[in-house]
Coordinates of C-alpha atoms and ligand atoms in Angstrom, one line a residue:
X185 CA 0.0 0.0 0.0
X186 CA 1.0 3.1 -0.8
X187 CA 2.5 5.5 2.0
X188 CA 0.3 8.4 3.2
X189 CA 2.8 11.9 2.0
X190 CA 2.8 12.0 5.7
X191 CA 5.0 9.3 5.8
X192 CA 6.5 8.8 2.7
X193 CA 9.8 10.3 3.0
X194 CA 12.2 10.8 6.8
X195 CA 11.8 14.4 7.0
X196 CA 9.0 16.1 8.6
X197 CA 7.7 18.9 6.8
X198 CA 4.8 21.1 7.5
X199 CA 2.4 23.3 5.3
X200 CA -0.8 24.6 3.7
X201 CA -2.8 22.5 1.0
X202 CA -5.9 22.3 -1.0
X203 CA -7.8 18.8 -0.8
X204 CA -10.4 19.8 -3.7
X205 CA -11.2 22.0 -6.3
X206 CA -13.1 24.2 -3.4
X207 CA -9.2 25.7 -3.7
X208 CA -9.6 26.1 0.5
X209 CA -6.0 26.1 1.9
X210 CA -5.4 24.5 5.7
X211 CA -2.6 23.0 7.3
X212 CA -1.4 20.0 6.4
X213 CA 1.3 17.5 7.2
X214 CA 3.4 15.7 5.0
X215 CA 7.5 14.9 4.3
X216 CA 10.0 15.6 2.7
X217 CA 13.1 13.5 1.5
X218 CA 16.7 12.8 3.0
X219 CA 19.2 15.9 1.8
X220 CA 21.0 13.3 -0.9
X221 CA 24.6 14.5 -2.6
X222 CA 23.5 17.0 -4.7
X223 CA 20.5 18.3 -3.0
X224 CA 20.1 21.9 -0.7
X225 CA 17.5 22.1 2.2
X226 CA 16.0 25.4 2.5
X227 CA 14.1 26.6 5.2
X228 CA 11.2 28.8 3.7
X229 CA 11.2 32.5 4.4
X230 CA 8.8 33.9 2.2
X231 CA 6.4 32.5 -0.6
X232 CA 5.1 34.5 -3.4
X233 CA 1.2 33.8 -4.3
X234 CA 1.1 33.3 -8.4
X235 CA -2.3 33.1 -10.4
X236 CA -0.9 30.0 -11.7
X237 CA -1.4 28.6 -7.6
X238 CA -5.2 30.0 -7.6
X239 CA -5.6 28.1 -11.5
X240 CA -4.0 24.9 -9.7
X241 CA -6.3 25.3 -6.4
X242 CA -9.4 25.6 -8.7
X243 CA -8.4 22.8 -10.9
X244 CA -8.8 25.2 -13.5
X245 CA -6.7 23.2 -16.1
X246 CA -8.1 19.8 -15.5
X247 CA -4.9 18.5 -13.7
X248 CA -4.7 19.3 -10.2
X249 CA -4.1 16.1 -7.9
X250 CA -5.1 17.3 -4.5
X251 CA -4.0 17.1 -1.9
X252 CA -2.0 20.2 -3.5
X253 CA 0.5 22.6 -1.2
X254 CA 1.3 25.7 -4.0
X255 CA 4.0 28.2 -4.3
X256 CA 6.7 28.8 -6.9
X257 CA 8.1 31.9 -5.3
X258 CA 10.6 30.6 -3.1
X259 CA 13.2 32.6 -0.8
X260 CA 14.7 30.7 1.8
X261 CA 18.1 30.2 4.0
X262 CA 20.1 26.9 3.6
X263 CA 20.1 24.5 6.0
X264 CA 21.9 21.8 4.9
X265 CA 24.1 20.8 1.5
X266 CA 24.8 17.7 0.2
X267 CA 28.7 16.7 -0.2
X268 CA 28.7 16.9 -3.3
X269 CA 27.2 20.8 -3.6
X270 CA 30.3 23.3 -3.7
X271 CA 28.2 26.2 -5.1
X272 CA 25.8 26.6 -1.9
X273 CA 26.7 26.5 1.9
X274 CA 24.7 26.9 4.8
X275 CA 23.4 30.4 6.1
X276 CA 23.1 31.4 2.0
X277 CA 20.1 33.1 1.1
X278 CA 18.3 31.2 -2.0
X279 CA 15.7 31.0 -4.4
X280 CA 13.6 28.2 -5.6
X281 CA 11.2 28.4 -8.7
X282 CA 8.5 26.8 -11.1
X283 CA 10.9 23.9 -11.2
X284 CA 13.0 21.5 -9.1
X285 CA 14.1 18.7 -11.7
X286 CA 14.7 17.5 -15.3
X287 CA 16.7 14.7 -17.0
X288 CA 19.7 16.8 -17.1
X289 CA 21.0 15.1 -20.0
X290 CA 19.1 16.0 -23.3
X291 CA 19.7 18.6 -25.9
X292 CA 17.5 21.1 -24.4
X293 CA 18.7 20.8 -20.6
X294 CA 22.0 21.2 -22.5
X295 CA 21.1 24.2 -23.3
X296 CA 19.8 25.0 -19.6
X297 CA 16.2 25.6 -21.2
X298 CA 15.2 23.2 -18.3
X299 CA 11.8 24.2 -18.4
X300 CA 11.2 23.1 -21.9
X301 CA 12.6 19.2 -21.0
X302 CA 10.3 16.1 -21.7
X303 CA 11.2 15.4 -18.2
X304 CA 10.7 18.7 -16.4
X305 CA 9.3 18.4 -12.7
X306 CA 7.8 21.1 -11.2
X307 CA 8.1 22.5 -7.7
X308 CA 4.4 21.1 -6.7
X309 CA 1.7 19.0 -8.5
X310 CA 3.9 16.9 -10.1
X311 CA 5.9 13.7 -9.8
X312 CA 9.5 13.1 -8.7
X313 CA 11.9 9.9 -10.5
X314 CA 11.2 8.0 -7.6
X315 CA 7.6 8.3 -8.1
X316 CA 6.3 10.6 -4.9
X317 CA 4.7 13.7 -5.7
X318 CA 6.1 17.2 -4.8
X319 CA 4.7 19.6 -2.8
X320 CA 5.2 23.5 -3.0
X321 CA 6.4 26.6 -1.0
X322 CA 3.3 27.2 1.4
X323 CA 5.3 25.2 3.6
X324 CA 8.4 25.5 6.4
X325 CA 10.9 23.9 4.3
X326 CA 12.4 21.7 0.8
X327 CA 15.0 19.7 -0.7
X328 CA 16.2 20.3 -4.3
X329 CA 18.7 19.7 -6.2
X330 CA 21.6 22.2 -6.4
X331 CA 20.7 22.7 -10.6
X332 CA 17.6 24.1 -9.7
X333 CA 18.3 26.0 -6.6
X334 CA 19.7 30.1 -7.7
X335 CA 21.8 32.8 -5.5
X336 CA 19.6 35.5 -4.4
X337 CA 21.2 39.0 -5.0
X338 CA 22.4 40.2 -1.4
X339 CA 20.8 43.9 -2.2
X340 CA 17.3 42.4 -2.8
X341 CA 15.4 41.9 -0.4
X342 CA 13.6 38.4 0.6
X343 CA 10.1 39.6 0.8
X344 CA 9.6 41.6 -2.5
X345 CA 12.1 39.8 -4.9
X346 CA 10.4 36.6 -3.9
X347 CA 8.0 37.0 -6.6
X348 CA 10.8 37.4 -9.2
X349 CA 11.3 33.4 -9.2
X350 CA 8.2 32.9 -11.3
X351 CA 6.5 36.8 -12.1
X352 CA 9.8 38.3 -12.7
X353 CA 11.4 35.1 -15.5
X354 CA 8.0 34.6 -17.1
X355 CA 8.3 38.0 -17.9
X356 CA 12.0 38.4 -18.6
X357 CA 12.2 35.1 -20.8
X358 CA 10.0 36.2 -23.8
X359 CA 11.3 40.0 -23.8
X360 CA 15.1 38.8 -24.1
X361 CA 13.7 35.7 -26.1
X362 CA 11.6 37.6 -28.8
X363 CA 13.8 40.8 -29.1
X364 CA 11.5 43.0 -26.8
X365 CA 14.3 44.8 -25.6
X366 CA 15.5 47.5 -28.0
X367 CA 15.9 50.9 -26.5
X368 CA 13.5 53.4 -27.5
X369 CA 10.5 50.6 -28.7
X370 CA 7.0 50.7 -27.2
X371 CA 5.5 48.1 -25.5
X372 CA 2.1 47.2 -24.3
X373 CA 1.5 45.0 -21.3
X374 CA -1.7 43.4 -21.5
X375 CA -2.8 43.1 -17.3
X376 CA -1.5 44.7 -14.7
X377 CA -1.0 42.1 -12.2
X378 CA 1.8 39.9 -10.8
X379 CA 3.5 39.8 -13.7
X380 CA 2.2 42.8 -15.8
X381 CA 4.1 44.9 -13.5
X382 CA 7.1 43.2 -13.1
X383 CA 7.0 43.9 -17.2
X384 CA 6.3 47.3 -16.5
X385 CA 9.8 47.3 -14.8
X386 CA 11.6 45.2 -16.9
X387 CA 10.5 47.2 -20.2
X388 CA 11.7 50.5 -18.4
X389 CA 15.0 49.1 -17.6
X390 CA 15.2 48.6 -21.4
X391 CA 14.6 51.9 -22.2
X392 CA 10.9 50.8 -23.6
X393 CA 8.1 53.0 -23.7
X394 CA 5.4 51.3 -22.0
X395 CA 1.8 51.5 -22.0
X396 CA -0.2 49.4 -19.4
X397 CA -3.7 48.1 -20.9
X398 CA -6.2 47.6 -18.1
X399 CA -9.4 46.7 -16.9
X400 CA -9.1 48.7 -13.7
X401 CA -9.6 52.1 -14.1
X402 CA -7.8 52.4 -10.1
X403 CA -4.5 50.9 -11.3
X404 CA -3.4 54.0 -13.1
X405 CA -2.2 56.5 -11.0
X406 CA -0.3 53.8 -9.6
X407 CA 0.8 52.7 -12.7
X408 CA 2.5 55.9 -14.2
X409 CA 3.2 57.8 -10.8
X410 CA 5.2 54.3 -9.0
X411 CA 5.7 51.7 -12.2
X412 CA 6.7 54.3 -14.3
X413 CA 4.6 53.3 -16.7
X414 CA 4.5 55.9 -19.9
X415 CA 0.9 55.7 -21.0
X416 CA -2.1 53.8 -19.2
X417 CA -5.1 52.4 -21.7
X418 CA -8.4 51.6 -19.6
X419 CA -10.0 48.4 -22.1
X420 CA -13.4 49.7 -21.4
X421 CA -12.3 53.9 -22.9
X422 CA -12.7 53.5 -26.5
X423 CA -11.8 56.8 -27.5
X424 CA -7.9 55.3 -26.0
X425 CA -8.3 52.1 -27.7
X426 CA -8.9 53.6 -31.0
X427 CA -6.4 56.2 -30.6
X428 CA -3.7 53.1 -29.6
X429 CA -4.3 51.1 -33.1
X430 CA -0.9 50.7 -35.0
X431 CA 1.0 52.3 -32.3
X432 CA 3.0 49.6 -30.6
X433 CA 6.0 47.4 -31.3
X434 CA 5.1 44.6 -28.9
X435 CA 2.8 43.4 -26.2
X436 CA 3.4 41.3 -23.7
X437 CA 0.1 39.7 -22.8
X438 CA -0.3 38.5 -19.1
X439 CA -4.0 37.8 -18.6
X440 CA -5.1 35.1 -16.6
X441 CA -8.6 34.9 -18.3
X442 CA -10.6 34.5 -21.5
X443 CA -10.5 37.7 -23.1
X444 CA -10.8 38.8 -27.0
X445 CA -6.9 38.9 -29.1
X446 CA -8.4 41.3 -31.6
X447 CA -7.9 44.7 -29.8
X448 CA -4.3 43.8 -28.8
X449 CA -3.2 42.7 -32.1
X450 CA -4.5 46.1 -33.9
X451 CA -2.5 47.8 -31.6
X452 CA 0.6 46.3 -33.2
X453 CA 2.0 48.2 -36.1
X454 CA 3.6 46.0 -39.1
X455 CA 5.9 42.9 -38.0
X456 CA 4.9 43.4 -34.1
X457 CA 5.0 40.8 -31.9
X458 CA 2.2 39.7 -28.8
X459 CA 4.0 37.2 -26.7
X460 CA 1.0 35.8 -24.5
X461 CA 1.9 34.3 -20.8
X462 CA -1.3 34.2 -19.5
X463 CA -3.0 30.6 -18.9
X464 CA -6.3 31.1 -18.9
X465 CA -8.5 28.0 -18.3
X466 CA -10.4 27.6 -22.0
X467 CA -8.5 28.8 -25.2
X468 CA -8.1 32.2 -27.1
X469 CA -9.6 33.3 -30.4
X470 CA -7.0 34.1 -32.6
X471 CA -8.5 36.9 -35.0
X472 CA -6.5 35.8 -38.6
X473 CA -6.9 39.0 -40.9
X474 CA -4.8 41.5 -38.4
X475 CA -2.0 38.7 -38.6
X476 CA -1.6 37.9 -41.9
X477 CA -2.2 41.7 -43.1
X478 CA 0.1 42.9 -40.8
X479 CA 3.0 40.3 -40.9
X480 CA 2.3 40.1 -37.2
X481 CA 3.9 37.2 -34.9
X482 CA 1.7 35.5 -32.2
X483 CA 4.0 33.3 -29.5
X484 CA 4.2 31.9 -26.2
X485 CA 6.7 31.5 -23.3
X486 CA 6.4 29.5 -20.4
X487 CA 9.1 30.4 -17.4
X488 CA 12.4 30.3 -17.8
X489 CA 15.7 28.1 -17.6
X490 CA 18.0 28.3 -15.1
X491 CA 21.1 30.4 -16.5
X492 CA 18.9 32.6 -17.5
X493 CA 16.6 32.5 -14.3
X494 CA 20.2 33.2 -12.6
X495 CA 20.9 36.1 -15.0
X496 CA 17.2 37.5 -14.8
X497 CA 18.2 37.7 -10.7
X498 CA 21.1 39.1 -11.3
X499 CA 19.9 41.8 -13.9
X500 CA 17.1 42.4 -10.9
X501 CA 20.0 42.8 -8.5
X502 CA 21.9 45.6 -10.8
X503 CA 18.5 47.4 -11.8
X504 CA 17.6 47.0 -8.1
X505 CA 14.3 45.6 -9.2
X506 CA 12.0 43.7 -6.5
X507 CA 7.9 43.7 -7.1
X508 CA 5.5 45.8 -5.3
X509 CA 3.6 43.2 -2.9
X510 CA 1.5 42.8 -0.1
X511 CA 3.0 41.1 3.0
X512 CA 0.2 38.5 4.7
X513 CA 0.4 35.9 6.9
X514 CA -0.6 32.0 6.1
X515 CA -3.9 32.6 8.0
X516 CA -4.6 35.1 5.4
X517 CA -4.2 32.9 2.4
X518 CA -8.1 31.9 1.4
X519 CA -9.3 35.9 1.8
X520 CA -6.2 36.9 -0.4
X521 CA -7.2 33.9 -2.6
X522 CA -10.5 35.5 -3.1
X523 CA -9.0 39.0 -3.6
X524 CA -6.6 37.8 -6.1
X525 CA -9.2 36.3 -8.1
X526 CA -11.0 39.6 -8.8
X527 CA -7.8 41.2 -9.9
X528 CA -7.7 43.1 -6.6
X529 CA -4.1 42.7 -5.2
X530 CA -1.0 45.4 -5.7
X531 CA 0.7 43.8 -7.1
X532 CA 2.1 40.7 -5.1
X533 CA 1.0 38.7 -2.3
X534 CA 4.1 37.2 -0.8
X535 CA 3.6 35.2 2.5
X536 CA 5.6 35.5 5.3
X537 CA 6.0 32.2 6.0
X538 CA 8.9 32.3 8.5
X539 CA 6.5 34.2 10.6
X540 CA 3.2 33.2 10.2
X541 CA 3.5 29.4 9.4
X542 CA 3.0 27.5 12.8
X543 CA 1.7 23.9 13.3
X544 CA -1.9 24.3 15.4
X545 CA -0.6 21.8 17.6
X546 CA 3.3 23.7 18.7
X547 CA 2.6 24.3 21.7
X548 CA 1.8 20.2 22.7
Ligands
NAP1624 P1 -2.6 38.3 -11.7 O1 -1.7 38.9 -10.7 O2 -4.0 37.9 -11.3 O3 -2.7 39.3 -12.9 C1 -3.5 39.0 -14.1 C2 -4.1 40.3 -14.5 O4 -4.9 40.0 -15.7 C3 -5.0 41.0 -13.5 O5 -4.4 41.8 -12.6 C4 -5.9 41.8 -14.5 O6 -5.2 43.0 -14.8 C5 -6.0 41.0 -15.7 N1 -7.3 40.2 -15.8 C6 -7.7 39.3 -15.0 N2 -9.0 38.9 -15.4 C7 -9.2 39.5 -16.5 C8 -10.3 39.5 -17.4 N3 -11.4 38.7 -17.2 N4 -10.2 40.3 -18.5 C9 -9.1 41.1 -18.7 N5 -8.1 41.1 -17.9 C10 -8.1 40.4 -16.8 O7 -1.9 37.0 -12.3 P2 -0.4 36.7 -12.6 O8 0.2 36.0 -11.4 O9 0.3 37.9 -13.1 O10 -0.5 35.6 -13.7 C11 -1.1 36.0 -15.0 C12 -1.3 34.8 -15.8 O11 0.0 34.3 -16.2 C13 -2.0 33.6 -15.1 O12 -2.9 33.0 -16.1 C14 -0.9 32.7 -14.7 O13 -1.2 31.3 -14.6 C15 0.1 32.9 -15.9 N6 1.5 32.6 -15.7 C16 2.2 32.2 -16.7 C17 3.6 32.0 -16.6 C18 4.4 31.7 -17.8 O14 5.6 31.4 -17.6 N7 3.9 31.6 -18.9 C19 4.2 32.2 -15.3 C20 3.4 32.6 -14.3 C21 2.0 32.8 -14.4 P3 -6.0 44.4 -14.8 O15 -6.6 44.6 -13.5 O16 -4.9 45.4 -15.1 O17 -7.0 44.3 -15.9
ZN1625 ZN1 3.9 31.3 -11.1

């Protein structure tokens, strides 16, 4: 019989997880495995609360296997090294993302594009080699293996760059990827959430222009007086959408529901490009005509491998570039949930774990 994830591994571990599609969070035990030769223990610090942990909770996608613990935003201190680990020691302050394993050996992990392996594992809802299923960063601590653990930039700070292991690559992927990044271009980001305005930041350090389309007309003071956004377009003001047809070079689309293609592609000029991030649950329309007439290019990007993960923390750590989050505790989790679903959150929830994660039982 199989074990109970209580049991399944030596190590004691301790978090919050789902048990159906309700998407209600509450404590939960489980375990974690031995630290093997190559692996790094990290206590958890802080977690980051991504949309793609609400889609998961909701079983939005179809393939949630609950019991589920989320979070992909990890920042943590080491606790323990394997012998074999030379690039980590104990006391170092970490990060762990989307991902926590691969095969390691084919032509794409070659080319450190991890997160496009066959293979790939990811940090929770999914399935280890040795068959026992992993469990996210709502929770006091995890092994991983060195290849997937980065160096967090010592000027960042834990709290507000934690959102920078999933937001901040699955933003910075695509704009280095599809040539986003020359000086003096416009950009659009399509939603101005997690990662919409970690976009926002990133376009500015490349000397974009950037103009933030939006449902929520209270996002943009915020989003020109403290993102430094350039130009704000409310989606519901059609007097600014018309005036924004053929005006930009590329959009970088991060909504996390079904929503119409059209208007952001005749936004592009000629040969522009919409790179879409967003998952939402039931697939896009994608308007032909504006494409073909306009030589445009339509692509996706999920995450990010881990050189360039390492270089995207690094870049943050030059350009001094955390998000703008919302510090809550783990008892806060299912109200944040429910915010975070209506687009009402500015622009991060990050938990403070360290803090606010305690078994109901310490004190026996
Ligand atoms: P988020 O913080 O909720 O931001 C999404 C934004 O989309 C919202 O703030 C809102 O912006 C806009 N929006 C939401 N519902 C909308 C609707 N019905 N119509 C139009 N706009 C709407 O979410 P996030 O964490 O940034 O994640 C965004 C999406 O990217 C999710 O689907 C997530 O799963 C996915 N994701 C992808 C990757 C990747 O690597 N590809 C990585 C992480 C997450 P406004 O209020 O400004 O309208
Ligand atoms: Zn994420």
């Amino acid at each position: 019989m199989a074990k109970t994830p209580e049991k399944e591994h030596p190590r004691k571990a301790f978090g919050w997880a789902a048990r159906d599609p309700s998407g209600i969070l509450s404590p939960f035990d489980f375990s974690r495995r031995e630290n093997g030769d190559h692996d790094v223990t990290v206590k958890i610090l802080y977690c980051g609360v991504c949309h793609s942990d609400l889609h998961h909770l909701k079983d939005d996608w179809g393939f949630t296997k609950y019991p589920i613990v989320p979070g992909h935003e990890i920042v943590g201190l080491v606790t323990s090294v394997g012998s074999s680990v030379h690039k980590f020691k104990v006391r170092d302050r970490v990060g762990v993302g989307v991902i926590v394993g691969s095969c390691q050996t084919c032509d794409i992990c070659e080319q450190s594009l991890e997160n496009y392996c066959p293979k790939v594992t990811f940090t929770y809802n999914s399935t280890y080699h040795d068959g026992t299923k992993t469990y996210g960063g709502y929770s006091d601590m995890i092994v991983v293996h060195q290849r997937f653990v980065l160096q967090f930039p010592d000027n960042l700070r834990s709290d507000a760059g934690a959102p920078l292991l999933c937001a901040g690559i699955a933003v910075y992927s695509p704009m280095k990827y599809y040539g986003m990044t020359e000086p003096g271009k416009h950009l659009g980001v399509a939603g101005l959430g997690g990662l919409g305005h970690i976009a926002v930041k990133f376009g500015k350090a490349f000397g974009l222009k950037v103009t933030v389309i939006s449902t929520s007309s209270k996002k943009e003071d915020e989003a020109i007086k403290k993102l430094g956004a350039d130009a704000f377009i409310l989606s519901s003001d059609p007097a600014k959408m018309e005036a924004a047809v053929n005006t930009m070079d590329y959009i970088i689309d991060t909504i996390a529901a079904v929503h119409p293609l059209g208007p952001l592609l005749s936004f592009l000029k000629m040969d522009g490009k919409l790179v879409t991030v967003g998952l939402p649950e039931k697939p896009l329309e994608l308007p032909i005509f504006p494409l073909v007439l306009g030589r445009k290019l339509v692509g996706g990007s999920d995450i990010g491998g881990m050189k360039e993960t390492q270089e995207m923390l690094d870049f943050c750590g030059k350009h001094n570039i955390t998000a703008d989050i919302e510090l809550i505790s783990m008892d806060d989790i299912n109200s944040s949930m429910e915010r975070l679903a209506k687009s009402d959150v500015k622009y991060r929830f990050v938990i403070d774990i360290a803090n606010s994660l305690s078994r109901p039982d310490c004190s026996m």
